[in-house]
Short mmCIF file of C-alpha atoms in Angstrom, two decimals:
data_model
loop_
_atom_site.label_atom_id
_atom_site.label_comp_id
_atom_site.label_asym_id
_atom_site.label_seq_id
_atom_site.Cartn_x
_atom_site.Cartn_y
_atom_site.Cartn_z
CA UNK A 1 0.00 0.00 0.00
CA UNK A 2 2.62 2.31 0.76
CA UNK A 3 4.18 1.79 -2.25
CA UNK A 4 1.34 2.55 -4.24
CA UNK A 5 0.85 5.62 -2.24
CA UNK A 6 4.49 6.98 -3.25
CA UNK A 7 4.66 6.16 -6.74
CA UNK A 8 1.61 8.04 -6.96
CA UNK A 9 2.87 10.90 -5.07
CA UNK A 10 5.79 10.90 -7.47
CA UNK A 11 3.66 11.06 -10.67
CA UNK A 12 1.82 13.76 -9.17
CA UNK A 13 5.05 15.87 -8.48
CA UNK A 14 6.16 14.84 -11.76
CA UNK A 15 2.77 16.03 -13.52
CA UNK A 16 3.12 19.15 -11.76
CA UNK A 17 6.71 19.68 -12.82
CA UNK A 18 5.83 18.94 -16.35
CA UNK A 19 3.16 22.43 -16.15
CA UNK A 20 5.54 24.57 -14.35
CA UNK A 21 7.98 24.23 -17.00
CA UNK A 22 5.39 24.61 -19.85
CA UNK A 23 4.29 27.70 -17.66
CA UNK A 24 7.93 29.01 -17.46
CA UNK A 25 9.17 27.81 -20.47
CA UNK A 26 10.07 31.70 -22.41
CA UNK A 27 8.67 32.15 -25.77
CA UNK A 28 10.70 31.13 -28.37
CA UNK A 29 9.78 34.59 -30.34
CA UNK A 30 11.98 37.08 -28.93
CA UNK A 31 10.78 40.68 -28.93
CA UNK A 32 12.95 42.52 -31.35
CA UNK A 33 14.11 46.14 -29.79
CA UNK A 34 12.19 48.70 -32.64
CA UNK A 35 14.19 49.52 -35.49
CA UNK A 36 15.78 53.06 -35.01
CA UNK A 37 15.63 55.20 -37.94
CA UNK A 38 18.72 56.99 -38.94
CA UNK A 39 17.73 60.70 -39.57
CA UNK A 40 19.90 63.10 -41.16
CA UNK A 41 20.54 65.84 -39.05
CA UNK A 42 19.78 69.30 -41.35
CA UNK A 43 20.03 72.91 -39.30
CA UNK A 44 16.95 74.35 -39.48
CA UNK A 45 17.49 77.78 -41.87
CA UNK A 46 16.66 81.05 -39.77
CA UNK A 47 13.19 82.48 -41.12
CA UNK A 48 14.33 85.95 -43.23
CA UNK A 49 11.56 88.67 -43.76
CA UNK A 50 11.19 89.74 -47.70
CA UNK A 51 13.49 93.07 -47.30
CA UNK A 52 16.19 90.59 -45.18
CA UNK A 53 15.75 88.55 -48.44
CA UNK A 54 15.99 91.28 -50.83
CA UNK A 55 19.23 92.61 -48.86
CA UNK A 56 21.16 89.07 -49.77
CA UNK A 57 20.01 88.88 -52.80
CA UNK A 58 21.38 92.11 -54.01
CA UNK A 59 24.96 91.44 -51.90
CA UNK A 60 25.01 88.45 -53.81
CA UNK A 61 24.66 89.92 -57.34
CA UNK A 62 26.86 92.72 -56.71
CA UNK A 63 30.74 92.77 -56.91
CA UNK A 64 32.61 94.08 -54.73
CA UNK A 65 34.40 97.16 -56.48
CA UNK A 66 36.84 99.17 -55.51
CA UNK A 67 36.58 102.43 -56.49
CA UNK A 68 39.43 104.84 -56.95
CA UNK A 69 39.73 108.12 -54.94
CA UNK A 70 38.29 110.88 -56.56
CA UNK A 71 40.79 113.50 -57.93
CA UNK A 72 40.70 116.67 -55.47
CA UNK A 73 39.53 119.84 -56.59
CA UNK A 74 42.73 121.23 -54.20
CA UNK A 75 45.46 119.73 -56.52
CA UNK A 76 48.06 122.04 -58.25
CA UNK A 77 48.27 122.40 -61.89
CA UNK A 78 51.95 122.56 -62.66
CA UNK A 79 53.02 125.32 -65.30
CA UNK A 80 55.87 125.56 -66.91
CA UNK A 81 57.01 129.22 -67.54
CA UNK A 82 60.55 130.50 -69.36
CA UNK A 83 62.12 133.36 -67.60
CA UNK A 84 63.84 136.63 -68.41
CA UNK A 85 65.15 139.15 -66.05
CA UNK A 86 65.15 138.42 -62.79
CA UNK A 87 63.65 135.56 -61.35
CA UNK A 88 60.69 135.72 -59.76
CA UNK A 89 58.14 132.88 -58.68
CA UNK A 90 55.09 132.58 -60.37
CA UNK A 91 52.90 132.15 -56.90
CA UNK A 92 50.78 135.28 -55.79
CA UNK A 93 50.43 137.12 -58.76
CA UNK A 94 46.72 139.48 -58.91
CA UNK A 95 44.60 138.60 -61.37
CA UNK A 96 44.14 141.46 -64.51
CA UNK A 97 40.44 142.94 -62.61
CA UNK A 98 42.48 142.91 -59.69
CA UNK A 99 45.66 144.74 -61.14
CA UNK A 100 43.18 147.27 -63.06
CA UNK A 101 41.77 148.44 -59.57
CA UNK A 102 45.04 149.00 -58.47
CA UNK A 103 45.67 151.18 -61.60
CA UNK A 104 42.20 153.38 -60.81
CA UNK A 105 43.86 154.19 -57.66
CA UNK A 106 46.75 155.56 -58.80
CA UNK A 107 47.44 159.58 -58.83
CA UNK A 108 50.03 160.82 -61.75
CA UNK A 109 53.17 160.13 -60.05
CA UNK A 110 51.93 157.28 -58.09
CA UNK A 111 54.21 154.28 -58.43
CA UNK A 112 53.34 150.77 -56.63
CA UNK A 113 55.29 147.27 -57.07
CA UNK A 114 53.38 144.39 -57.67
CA UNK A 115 53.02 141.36 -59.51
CA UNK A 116 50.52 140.44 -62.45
CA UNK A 117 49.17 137.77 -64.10
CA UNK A 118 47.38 138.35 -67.73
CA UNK A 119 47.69 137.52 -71.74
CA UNK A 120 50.39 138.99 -73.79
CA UNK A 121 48.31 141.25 -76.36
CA UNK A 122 51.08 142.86 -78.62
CA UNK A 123 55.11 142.34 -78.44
CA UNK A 124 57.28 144.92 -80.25
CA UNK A 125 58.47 143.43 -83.35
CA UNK A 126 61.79 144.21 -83.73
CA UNK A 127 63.39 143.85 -80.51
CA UNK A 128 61.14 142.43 -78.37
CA UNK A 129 62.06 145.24 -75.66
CA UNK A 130 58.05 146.00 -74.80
CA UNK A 131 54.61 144.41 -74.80
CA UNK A 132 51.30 145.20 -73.81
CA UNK A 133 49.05 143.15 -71.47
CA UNK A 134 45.30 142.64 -71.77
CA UNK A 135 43.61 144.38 -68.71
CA UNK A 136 39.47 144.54 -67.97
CA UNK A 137 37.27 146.67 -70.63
CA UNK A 138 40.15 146.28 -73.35
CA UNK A 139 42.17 148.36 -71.93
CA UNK A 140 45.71 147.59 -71.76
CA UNK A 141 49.01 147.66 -69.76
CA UNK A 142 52.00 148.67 -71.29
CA UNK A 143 55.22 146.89 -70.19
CA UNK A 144 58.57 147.91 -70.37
CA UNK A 145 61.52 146.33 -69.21
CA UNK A 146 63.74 147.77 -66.20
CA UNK A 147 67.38 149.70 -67.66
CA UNK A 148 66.38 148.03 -71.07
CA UNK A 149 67.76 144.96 -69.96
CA UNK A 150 66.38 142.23 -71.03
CA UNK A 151 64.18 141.51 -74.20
CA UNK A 152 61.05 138.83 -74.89
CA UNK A 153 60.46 136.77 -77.41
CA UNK A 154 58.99 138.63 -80.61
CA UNK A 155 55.98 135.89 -81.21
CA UNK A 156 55.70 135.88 -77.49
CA UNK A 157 51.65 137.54 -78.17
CA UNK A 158 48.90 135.72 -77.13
CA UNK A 159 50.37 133.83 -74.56
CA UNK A 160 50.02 133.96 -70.53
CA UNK A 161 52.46 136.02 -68.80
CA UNK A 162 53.38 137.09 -65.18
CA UNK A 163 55.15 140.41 -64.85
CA UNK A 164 56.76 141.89 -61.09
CA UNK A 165 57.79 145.52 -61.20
CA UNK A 166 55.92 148.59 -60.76
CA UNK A 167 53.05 149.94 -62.19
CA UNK A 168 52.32 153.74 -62.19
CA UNK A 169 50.08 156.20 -64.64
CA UNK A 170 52.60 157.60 -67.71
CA UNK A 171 51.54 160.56 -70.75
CA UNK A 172 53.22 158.63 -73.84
CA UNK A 173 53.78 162.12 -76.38
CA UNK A 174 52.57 161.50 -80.08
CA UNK A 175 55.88 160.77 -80.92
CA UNK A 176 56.43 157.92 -78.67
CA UNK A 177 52.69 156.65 -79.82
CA UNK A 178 54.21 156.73 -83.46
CA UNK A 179 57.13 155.13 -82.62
CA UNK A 180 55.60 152.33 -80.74
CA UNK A 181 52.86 151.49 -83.39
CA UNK A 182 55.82 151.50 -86.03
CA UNK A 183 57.41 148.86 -83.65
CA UNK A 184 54.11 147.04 -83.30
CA UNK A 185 53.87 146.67 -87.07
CA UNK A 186 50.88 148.69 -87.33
CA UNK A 187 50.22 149.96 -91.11
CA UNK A 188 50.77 153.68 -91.98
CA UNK A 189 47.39 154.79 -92.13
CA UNK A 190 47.08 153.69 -88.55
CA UNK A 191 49.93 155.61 -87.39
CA UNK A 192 48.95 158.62 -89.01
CA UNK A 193 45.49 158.87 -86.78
CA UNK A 194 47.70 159.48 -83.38
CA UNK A 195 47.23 162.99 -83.09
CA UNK A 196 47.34 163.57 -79.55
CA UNK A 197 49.51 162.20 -75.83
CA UNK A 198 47.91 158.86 -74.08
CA UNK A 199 48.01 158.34 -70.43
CA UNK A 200 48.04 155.05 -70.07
CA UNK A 201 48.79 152.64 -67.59
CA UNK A 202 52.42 152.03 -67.41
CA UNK A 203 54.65 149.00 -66.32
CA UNK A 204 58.31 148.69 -65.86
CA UNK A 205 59.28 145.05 -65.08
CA UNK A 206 62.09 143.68 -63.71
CA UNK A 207 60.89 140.18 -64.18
CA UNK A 208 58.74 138.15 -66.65
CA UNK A 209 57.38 134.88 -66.76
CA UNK A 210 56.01 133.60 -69.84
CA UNK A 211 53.69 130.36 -70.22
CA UNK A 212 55.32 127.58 -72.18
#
């Protein structure tokens, strides 16, 4: 009897072995960890309003240039000038209005040194030892040179000249009118309408400059 009672003891324990291990036995499908996606990481682009837009737009289309420095309205205009007499500089020198105000306040005897700047209007044309210079209201300097010595160049007319000396009023007689228009190359007939003295405005120069 007791035998019986034990073997079927141990078929029970052996039954409930068999269910525990059915019970514990894992799953044979193993739950797979989820598939991670691989994402490209992209910055996200700042938001631009229209005129931010615009602004890179036009920076992108446009060069940078350099441009050069503009040329200064202060920059010197070097002149070259011959010289005859004594040297003088060409810096300073009143313009031909200015020069003809001095002349209006001059007295007959008067004498005051400056230094002019004007065109050459007439050059005697034998020696070259006079010339007149173009003042305001075609009216006209006339130059001579200081102890007669020094001369300027007989096609020297029409050309820019600087002249330091002294200016003062002068009565040229009708002889020394004559003589001058003769010198001038003025025709006959010309010469034979001076009929009476000039004052003019006079010039004796120590030192001309004339434009190259």
């Amino acid at each position: 009897m007791k035998k019986l009672t034990f073997l079927a003891c141990s078929l029970f324990v052996l039954a409930a072995c068999n269910n525990t291990k059915k019970e514990v036995a894992p799953d044979n499908t193993l739950e797979k960890p989820a598939d991670t996606l691989k994402k490209d990481t992209v910055a996200a682009a700042p938001i631009q309003t229209p005129e931010e837009e615009a602004t890179v737009a036009t920076e992108a289309k446009v060069p940078d240039v350099k441009l050069a420095p503009a040329a200064t309205k202060d920059k010197e205009v070097k002149v070259a000038y011959a010289s005859f007499g004594s040297k003088i500089l060409a810096d300073k020198a009143l313009s031909k209005e200015d020069m003809m105000k001095k002349y209006a306040s001059l007295k007959k005897g008067d004498t005051v040194a400056v230094k002019f700047k004007s065109k050459i209007k007439d050059v005697c044309k034998k020696k070259g030892c006079w010339m007149s210079m173009e003042l305001p209201n075609s009216k006209e300097a006339f130059v001579r040179f200081k102890d007669y010595g020094f001369f300027v160049p007989l096609n020297a007319d029409k050309s820019d000249a600087i002249v330091s000396g002294k200016a003062f009023l002068d009565v040229i007689s009708v002889e020394e009118l004559k003589h001058y228009a003769k010198d001038g190359g003025k025709s006959q007939e010309e010469i034979d309408k001076i009929t009476a003295p000039k004052i003019t405005y006079a010039f004796t120069a120590d030192g001309v400059l004339i434009q190259e």
